[in-house]
Each structure stands twice: as C-alpha cells, then as structure tokens.
Short mmCIF file of C-alpha atoms in Angstrom, two decimals:
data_model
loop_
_atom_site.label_atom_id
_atom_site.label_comp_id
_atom_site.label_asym_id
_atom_site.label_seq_id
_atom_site.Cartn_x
_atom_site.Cartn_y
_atom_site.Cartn_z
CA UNK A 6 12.54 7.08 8.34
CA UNK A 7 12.91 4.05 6.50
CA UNK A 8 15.24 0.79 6.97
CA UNK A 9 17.27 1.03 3.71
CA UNK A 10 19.99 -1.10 4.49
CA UNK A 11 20.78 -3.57 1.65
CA UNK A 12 19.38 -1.41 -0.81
CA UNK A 13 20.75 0.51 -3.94
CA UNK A 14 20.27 3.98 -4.65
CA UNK A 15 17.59 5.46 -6.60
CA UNK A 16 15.51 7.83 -8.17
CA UNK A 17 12.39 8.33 -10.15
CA UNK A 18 13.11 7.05 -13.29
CA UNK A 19 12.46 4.14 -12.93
CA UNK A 20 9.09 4.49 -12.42
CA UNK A 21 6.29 3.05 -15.26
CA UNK A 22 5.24 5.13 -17.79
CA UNK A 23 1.53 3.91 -16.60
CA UNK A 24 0.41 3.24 -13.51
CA UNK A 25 -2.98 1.97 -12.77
CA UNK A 26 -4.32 2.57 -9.00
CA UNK A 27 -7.34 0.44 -7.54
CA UNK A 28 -7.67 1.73 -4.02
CA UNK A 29 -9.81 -0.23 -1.66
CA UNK A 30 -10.36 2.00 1.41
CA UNK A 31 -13.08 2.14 4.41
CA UNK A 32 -15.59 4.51 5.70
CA UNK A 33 -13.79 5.46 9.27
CA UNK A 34 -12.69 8.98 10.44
CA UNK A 35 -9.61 7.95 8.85
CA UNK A 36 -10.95 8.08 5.56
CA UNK A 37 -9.61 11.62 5.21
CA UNK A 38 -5.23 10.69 5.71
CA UNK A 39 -5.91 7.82 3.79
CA UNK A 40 -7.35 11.00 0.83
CA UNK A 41 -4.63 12.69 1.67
CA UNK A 42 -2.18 9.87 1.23
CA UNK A 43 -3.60 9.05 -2.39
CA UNK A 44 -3.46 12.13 -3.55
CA UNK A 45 0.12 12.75 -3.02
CA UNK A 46 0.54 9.49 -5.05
CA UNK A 47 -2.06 11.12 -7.40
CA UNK A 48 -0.12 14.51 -7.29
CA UNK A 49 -3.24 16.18 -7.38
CA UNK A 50 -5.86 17.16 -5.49
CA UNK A 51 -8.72 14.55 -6.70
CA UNK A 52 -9.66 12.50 -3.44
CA UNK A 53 -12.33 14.55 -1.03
CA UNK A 54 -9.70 15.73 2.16
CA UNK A 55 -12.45 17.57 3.57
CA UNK A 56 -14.30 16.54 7.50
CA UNK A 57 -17.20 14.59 7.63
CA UNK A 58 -19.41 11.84 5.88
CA UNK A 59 -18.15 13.67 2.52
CA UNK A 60 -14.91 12.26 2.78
CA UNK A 61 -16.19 8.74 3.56
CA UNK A 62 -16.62 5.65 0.38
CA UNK A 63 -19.76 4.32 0.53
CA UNK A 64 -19.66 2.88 -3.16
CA UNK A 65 -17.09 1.78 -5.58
CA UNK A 66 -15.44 4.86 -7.24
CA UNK A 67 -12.41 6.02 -8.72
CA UNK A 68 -10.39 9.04 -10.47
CA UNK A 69 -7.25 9.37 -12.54
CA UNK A 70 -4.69 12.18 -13.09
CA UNK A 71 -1.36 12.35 -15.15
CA UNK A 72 1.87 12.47 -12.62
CA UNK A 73 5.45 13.37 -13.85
CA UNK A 74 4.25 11.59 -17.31
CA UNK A 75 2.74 8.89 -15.65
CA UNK A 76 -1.23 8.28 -16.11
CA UNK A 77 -2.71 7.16 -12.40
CA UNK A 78 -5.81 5.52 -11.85
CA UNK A 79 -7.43 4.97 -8.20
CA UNK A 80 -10.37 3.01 -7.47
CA UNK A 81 -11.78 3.39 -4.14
CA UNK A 82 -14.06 0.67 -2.24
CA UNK A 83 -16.85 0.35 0.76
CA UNK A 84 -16.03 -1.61 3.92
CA UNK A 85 -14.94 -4.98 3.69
CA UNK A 86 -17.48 -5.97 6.35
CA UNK A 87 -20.32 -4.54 4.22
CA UNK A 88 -19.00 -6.70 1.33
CA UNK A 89 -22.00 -9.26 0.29
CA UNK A 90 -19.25 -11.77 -0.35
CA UNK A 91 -16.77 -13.43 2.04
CA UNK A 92 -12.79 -12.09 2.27
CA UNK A 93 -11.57 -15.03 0.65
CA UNK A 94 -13.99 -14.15 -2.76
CA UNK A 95 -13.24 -10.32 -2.49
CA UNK A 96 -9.53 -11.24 -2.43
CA UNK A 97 -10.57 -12.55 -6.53
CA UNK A 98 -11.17 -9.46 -7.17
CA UNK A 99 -8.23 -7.59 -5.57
CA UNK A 100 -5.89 -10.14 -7.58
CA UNK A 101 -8.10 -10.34 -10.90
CA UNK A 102 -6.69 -6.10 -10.48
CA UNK A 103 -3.18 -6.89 -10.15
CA UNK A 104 -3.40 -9.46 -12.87
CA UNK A 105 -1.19 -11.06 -14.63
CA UNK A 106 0.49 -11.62 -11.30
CA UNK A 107 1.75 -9.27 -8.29
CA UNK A 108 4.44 -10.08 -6.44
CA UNK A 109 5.74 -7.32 -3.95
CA UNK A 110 2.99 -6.22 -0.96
CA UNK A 111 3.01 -2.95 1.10
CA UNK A 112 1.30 -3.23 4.59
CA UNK A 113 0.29 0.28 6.45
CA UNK A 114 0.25 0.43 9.63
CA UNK A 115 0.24 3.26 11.98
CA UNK A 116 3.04 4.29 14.08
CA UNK A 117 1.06 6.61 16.74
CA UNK A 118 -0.57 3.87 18.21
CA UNK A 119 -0.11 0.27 19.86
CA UNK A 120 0.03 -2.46 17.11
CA UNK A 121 -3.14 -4.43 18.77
CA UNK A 122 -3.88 -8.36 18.48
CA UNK A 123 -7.05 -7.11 17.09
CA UNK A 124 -5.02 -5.93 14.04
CA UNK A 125 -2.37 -8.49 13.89
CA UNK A 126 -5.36 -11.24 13.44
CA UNK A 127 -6.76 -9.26 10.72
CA UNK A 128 -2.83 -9.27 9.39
CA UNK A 129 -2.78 -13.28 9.58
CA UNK A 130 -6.42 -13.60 8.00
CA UNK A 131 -5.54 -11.38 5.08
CA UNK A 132 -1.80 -13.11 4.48
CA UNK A 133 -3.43 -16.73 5.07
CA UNK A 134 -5.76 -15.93 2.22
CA UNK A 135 -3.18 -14.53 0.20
CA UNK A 136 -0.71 -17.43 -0.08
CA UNK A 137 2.55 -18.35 0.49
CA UNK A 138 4.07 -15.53 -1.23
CA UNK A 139 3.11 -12.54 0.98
CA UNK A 140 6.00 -12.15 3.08
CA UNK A 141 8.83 -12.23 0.38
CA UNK A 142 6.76 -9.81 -0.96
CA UNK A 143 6.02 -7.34 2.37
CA UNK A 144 7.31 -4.05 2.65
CA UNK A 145 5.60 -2.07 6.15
CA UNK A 146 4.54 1.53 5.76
CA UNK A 147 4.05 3.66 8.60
CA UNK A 148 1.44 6.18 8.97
CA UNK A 149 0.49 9.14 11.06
CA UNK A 150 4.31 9.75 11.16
CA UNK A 151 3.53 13.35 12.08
CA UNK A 152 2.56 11.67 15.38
CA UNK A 153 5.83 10.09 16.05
CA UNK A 154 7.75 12.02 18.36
CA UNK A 155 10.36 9.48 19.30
CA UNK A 156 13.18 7.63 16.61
CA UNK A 157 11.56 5.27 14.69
CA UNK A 158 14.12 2.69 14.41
CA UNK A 159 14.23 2.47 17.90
CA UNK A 160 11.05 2.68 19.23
CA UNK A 161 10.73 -0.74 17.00
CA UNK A 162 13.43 -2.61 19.12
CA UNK A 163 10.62 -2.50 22.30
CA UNK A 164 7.06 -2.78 20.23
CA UNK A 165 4.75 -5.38 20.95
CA UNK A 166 5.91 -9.17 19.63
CA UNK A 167 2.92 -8.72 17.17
CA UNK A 168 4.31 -6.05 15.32
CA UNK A 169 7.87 -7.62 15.19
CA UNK A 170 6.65 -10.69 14.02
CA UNK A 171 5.03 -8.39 11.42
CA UNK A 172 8.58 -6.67 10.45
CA UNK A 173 10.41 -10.40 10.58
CA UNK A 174 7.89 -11.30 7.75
CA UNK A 175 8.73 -7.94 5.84
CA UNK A 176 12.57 -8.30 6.50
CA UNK A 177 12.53 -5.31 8.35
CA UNK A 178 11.77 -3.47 5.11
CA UNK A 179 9.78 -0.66 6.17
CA UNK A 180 9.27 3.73 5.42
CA UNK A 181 7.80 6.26 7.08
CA UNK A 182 4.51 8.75 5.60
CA UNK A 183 3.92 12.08 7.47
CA UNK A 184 1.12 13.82 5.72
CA UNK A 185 1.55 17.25 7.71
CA UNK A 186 5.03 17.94 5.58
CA UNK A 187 4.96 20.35 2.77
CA UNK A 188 6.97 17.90 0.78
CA UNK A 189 5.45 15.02 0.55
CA UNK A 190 7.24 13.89 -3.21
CA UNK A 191 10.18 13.20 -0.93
CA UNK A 192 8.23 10.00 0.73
CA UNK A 193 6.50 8.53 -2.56
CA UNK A 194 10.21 9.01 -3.52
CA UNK A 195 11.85 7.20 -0.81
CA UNK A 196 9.10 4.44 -1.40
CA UNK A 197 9.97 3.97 -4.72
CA UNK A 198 13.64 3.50 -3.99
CA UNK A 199 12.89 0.45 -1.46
CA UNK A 200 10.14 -0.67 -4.02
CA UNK A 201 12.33 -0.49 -7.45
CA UNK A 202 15.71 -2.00 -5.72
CA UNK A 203 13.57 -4.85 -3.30
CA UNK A 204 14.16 -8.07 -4.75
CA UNK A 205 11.54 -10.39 -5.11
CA UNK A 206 11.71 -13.99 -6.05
CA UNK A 207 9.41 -13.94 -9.33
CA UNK A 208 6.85 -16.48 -9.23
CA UNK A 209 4.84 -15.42 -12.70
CA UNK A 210 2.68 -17.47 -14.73
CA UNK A 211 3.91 -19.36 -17.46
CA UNK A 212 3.97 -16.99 -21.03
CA UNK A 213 4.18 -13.83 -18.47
CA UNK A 214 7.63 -12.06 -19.12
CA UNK A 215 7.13 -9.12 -16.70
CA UNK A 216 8.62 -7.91 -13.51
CA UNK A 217 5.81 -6.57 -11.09
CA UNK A 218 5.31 -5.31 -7.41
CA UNK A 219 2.31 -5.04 -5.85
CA UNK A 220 1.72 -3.52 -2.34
CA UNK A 221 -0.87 -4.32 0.27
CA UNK A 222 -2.00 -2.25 2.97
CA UNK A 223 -3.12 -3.11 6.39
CA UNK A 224 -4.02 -0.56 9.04
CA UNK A 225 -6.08 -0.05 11.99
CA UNK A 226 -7.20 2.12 15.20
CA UNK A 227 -8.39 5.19 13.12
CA UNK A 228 -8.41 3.51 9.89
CA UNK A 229 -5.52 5.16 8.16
CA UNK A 230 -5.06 3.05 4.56
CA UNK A 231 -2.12 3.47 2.35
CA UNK A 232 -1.33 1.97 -1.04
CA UNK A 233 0.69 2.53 -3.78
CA UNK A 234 1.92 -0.40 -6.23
CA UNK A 235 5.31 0.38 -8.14
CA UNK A 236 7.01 -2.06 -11.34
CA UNK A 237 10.45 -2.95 -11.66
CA UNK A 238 12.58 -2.60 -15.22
CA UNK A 239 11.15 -3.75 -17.86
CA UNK A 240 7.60 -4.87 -15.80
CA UNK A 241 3.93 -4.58 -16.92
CA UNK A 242 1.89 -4.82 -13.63
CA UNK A 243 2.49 -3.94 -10.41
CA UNK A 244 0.21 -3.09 -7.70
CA UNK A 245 -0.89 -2.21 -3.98
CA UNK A 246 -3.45 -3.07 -1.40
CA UNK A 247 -4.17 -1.09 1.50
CA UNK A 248 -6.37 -2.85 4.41
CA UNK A 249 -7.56 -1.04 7.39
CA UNK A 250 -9.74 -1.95 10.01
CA UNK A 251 -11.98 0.19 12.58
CA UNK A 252 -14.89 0.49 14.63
CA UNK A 253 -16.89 -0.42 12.01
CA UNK A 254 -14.48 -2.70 9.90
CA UNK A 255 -12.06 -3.43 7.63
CA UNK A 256 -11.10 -1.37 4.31
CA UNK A 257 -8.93 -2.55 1.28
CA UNK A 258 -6.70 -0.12 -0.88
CA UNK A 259 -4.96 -1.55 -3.89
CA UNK A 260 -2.70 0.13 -6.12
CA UNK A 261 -2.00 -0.96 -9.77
CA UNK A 262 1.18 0.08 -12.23
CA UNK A 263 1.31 -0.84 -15.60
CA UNK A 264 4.41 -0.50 -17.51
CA UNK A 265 4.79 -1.32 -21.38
CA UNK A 266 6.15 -4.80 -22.50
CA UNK A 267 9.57 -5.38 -23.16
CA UNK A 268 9.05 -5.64 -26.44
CA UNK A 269 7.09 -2.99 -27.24
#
C-alpha cells in the first residue's frame, strides 16, 4: 500500500522513547475513524469509537497511554471554523506544539472518494500558511483504505490533477490505513519505516541539535483525520497534524514525539 521506493528498510526501533501527541480533530461523522486511527497509534483503547455526538470534540482534550515503552500523549481540538482566531494565528499554536522546530508533514486524505477542489484549496491555504518548507516535508496518508477495492498505485496514475499535484509536492511518498484489519501495528509500522528513512533537509534553529519529523494531516468528505508525528536518530521533537474538512468545517490533528537529547 505504500510507495516505498528509495527507501531503506526498517523496523521499530527506531522509534523515540517519548512521544508526545497533540491531535487537532473536528466534530463530523468522521470523528469516529479518525478515534479509531489514534488509538491504534495510542495502542489502546482511550479515544471514544462509539456512534453519535459522544464521539464528537467539542472542547480541547487529551489522553496518554504507554506503547511498546513509549509514553503517548494526544490532544484533541474543536473545529477550526469555530476557532475565535483566524487559521494563520491557530497555526502559532500548532507550531508553538511541535517546537523547537518540525520538519517532516503527513497529509490524510481519503482514498474512497474524489479528491475535490474544495479540499485541494483548503490543502493550498494550510501549506501557504505553513511556509516554504511543507512539501520537502509531505508524506500523503490514505484513509478509508478498507474502501479501496481497486490497486492503489494505479488508481493514482488517472486521479484528478488536484490530487497529483498533491503527490508531486509529497514526492510520491505516500501509505495506506485500513481501520477494518485486525492488525493494524502492521500500518503504524509501515509508517514509521517511510517516516524514520525520509530524508528531510534540516532547517532547525540555531543552538537546536535535533533531528525531528512532524506530520500534518489534511482530509475531507466525511472528515476522516489522521496524525501521527515520528523522530529520526538521535531527535528530540517530532510531530503531526491532521486537517480535515466537512460539512461543517475544517479539523486539525497534530502529533508530537519527543526523543531524549543526544547528550543525555
């Protein structure tokens, strides 16, 4: 399910010792996949997965578990559109998260249904705000895969120019999440492998001697958000946003993994 080509093998251990998860979602029907989603990262049941307004964020919250010897955090968000402050102040926040500095971006996007310009615009808005670094940093993540009845890899070769323009950006980086499987581990697994081997042009702040990846999430239609955000050797940060956008809006998901200093 996922373009791997130009990658090196991998496995688990080289994920942090600490991971810290703020997860931005949305209020839409979705809300329950995108549960689903993060608590497979989780790998435990903490996130509602339940039907109904139950399942749906209407305030700021978040949970943490220990995973495989790694301490997870998520923080879950309202609506973007029911933010009191513009995008480009909410993106301060999403950033002051991922701080000292992210550098690797995950967009979601679902693979059931048409890639729409409504989307794509949303896309453009959020990397415009972000800066020139999103797309050396983009990595796509397909959702719903459950739904996908046809091969992946070429299905892509006749989508809509939006969504190709989207995978030029991400250098066709891009992996598959089916949340009907029984083993799930396997995707966070093959995400780490793209994440851990991807590289990224560091671009950290002077007196910063990290490595980090951070992953931002975009998806639409239903609302299906995933993030996850995943540090390279010897890295302190790294994190991921998930964006989604639905009758009713837009919703962030951010994921954050800290990983001790070199030197400590």
């Amino acid at each position: 399910g996922s373009n791997l080509s130009g990658f090196m093998s991998a496995d688990s251990a080289a994920v942090p010792d600490k991971t810290m998860v703020p997860y931005l979602g949305h209020r839409q029907d979705g809300q329950r996949e995108v549960n689903i989603v993060h608590n497979t990262i989780l790998g435990t049941d903490v996130f509602t997965t339940g039907r109904g307004m139950g399942t749906m964020t209407s305030q700021t919250q978040h949970s943490n578990a220990p995973r495989n010897g790694i301490l997870v955090k998520v923080v879950d968000t309202p609506n973007i559109d029911e933010l009191p402050v513009p995008l480009e102040e909410e993106m301060k926040l999403w950033k002051s998260l991922t701080t000292p500095y992210p550098n690797a971006i995950l967009l979601t996007v679902r693979c059931d249904v048409r890639y729409t310009a409504e989307e794509y615009a949303i896309y453009q808005k959020i990397k415009q705000c972000w800066g020139e670094s999103f797309n050396r940093r983009l990595v796509v993540a397909f959702t719903f895969g459950d739904r996908q009845d046809r091969n992946l890899s070429q299905e892509l070769e006749t989508v809509c120019p939006e969504l190709k323009s989207v995978l030029h950006d991400a250098k066709e980086r891009y992996v598959v999440f089916n949340n009907q499987v029984a083993d799930k581990e396997s995707q966070a697994e093959e995400l780490l492998k793209i994440i851990n081997f991807m590289e990224v042009q560091k671009e950290e702040p002077e007196g910063f001697d990290t490595q980090e990846w951070v992953l931002l999430g975009v998806a639409v239609a239903s609302g299906l958000v995933f993030a996850a955000f995943l540090t390279a050797d010897m890295g302190v940060p790294a994190a991921l946003f998930g964006v989604t956008c639905g009758a009713s809006g837009i919703g962030l998901a951010a994921l954050h993994i800290y990983k001790k200093l070199r030197n400590q």
